JSON list of C-alpha atoms in Angstrom, two decimals:
[
{"chain": "D", "resi": 1, "resn": "MET", "atom": "CA", "xyz": [99.50, 104.69, 95.68]},
{"chain": "D", "resi": 2, "resn": "ASP", "atom": "CA", "xyz": [97.49, 101.80, 95.32]},
{"chain": "D", "resi": 3, "resn": "VAL", "atom": "CA", "xyz": [98.08, 100.00, 91.64]},
{"chain": "D", "resi": 4, "resn": "ARG", "atom": "CA", "xyz": [96.93, 96.63, 90.29]},
{"chain": "D", "resi": 5, "resn": "GLY", "atom": "CA", "xyz": [100.21, 94.83, 90.04]},
{"chain": "D", "resi": 6, "resn": "GLU", "atom": "CA", "xyz": [99.74, 92.33, 87.53]},
{"chain": "D", "resi": 7, "resn": "ARG", "atom": "CA", "xyz": [99.17, 93.60, 84.06]},
{"chain": "D", "resi": 8, "resn": "GLU", "atom": "CA", "xyz": [97.97, 92.20, 80.94]},
{"chain": "D", "resi": 9, "resn": "CYS", "atom": "CA", "xyz": [98.50, 93.46, 77.17]},
{"chain": "D", "resi": 10, "resn": "LYS", "atom": "CA", "xyz": [95.63, 94.29, 75.38]},
{"chain": "D", "resi": 11, "resn": "SER", "atom": "CA", "xyz": [97.84, 93.71, 71.94]},
{"chain": "D", "resi": 12, "resn": "CYS", "atom": "CA", "xyz": [98.95, 90.40, 72.61]},
{"chain": "D", "resi": 13, "resn": "GLY", "atom": "CA", "xyz": [97.81, 88.81, 76.08]},
{"chain": "D", "resi": 14, "resn": "THR", "atom": "CA", "xyz": [100.54, 88.79, 77.42]},
{"chain": "D", "resi": 15, "resn": "ARG", "atom": "CA", "xyz": [100.95, 88.83, 82.01]},
{"chain": "D", "resi": 16, "resn": "TRP", "atom": "CA", "xyz": [103.43, 90.55, 84.16]},
{"chain": "D", "resi": 17, "resn": "SER", "atom": "CA", "xyz": [104.07, 91.80, 87.36]},
{"chain": "D", "resi": 18, "resn": "TYR", "atom": "CA", "xyz": [104.34, 95.93, 87.35]},
{"chain": "D", "resi": 19, "resn": "PHE", "atom": "CA", "xyz": [105.90, 95.53, 90.87]},
{"chain": "D", "resi": 20, "resn": "GLU", "atom": "CA", "xyz": [109.30, 93.85, 89.06]},
{"chain": "D", "resi": 21, "resn": "THR", "atom": "CA", "xyz": [109.09, 95.86, 86.05]},
{"chain": "D", "resi": 22, "resn": "GLY", "atom": "CA", "xyz": [107.83, 99.43, 87.34]},
{"chain": "D", "resi": 23, "resn": "SER", "atom": "CA", "xyz": [106.43, 99.65, 83.90]},
{"chain": "D", "resi": 24, "resn": "VAL", "atom": "CA", "xyz": [102.88, 99.41, 82.16]},
{"chain": "D", "resi": 25, "resn": "ALA", "atom": "CA", "xyz": [104.39, 98.56, 78.65]},
{"chain": "D", "resi": 26, "resn": "CYS", "atom": "CA", "xyz": [104.38, 95.12, 77.50]},
{"chain": "D", "resi": 27, "resn": "PRO", "atom": "CA", "xyz": [107.59, 93.26, 78.10]},
{"chain": "D", "resi": 28, "resn": "GLU", "atom": "CA", "xyz": [106.72, 90.78, 74.91]},
{"chain": "D", "resi": 29, "resn": "CYS", "atom": "CA", "xyz": [105.85, 93.52, 72.27]},
{"chain": "D", "resi": 30, "resn": "GLY", "atom": "CA", "xyz": [106.25, 97.00, 74.03]},
{"chain": "D", "resi": 31, "resn": "SER", "atom": "CA", "xyz": [102.46, 98.09, 73.66]},
{"chain": "D", "resi": 32, "resn": "VAL", "atom": "CA", "xyz": [101.52, 100.78, 76.51]},
{"chain": "D", "resi": 33, "resn": "ARG", "atom": "CA", "xyz": [98.12, 99.44, 75.97]},
{"chain": "D", "resi": 34, "resn": "SER", "atom": "CA", "xyz": [97.80, 97.45, 78.77]},
{"chain": "D", "resi": 35, "resn": "VAL", "atom": "CA", "xyz": [95.23, 96.86, 82.04]},
{"chain": "D", "resi": 36, "resn": "GLY", "atom": "CA", "xyz": [95.70, 95.92, 85.55]},
{"chain": "D", "resi": 37, "resn": "VAL", "atom": "CA", "xyz": [94.00, 92.76, 86.98]},
{"chain": "D", "resi": 38, "resn": "GLY", "atom": "CA", "xyz": [93.25, 91.75, 90.33]},
{"chain": "D", "resi": 39, "resn": "GLU", "atom": "CA", "xyz": [93.20, 93.45, 93.83]},
{"chain": "D", "resi": 40, "resn": "ARG", "atom": "CA", "xyz": [94.68, 96.52, 94.05]},
{"chain": "D", "resi": 41, "resn": "SER", "atom": "CA", "xyz": [98.39, 96.78, 96.23]},
{"chain": "D", "resi": 42, "resn": "GLN", "atom": "CA", "xyz": [100.02, 99.72, 97.96]},
{"chain": "D", "resi": 43, "resn": "HIS", "atom": "CA", "xyz": [103.09, 100.09, 96.16]},
{"chain": "D", "resi": 44, "resn": "THR", "atom": "CA", "xyz": [105.74, 102.43, 97.51]},
{"chain": "D", "resi": 45, "resn": "ASP", "atom": "CA", "xyz": [108.79, 102.45, 95.04]},
{"chain": "D", "resi": 46, "resn": "GLY", "atom": "CA", "xyz": [109.45, 106.15, 93.94]},
{"chain": "D", "resi": 47, "resn": "ASN", "atom": "CA", "xyz": [112.54, 108.12, 93.14]},
{"chain": "D", "resi": 48, "resn": "ALA", "atom": "CA", "xyz": [114.95, 109.47, 95.73]},
{"chain": "D", "resi": 49, "resn": "THR", "atom": "CA", "xyz": [118.43, 110.80, 95.86]},
{"chain": "D", "resi": 50, "resn": "LEU", "atom": "CA", "xyz": [120.24, 109.63, 98.94]},
{"chain": "D", "resi": 51, "resn": "ASP", "atom": "CA", "xyz": [123.32, 111.32, 99.80]},
{"chain": "D", "resi": 52, "resn": "LEU", "atom": "CA", "xyz": [125.69, 108.47, 100.70]},
{"chain": "D", "resi": 53, "resn": "SER", "atom": "CA", "xyz": [129.19, 110.26, 100.14]},
{"chain": "D", "resi": 54, "resn": "ASP", "atom": "CA", "xyz": [130.04, 110.03, 104.24]},
{"chain": "D", "resi": 55, "resn": "ALA", "atom": "CA", "xyz": [128.84, 106.19, 104.01]},
{"chain": "D", "resi": 56, "resn": "GLN", "atom": "CA", "xyz": [131.26, 105.86, 101.09]},
{"chain": "D", "resi": 57, "resn": "ARG", "atom": "CA", "xyz": [134.20, 108.03, 102.51]},
{"chain": "D", "resi": 58, "resn": "ALA", "atom": "CA", "xyz": [133.63, 105.51, 106.30]},
{"chain": "D", "resi": 59, "resn": "ALA", "atom": "CA", "xyz": [133.94, 102.42, 103.76]},
{"chain": "D", "resi": 60, "resn": "ALA", "atom": "CA", "xyz": [136.87, 103.81, 101.86]},
{"chain": "D", "resi": 61, "resn": "ASP", "atom": "CA", "xyz": [138.65, 104.45, 105.43]}
]
């Protein structure tokens, strides 16, 4: 997904990185009224479930 990684809050003007927080909500005031600034970049973060039981058993041995 291409997103603008840097966000700016329309309520208080705070800027933050979507890539660091994973959220469009302002970390200062909690407002979800933010806009992306700058160029779009590829964002590949997602929810994935990994079965690590084999690795955990191997590490325990």
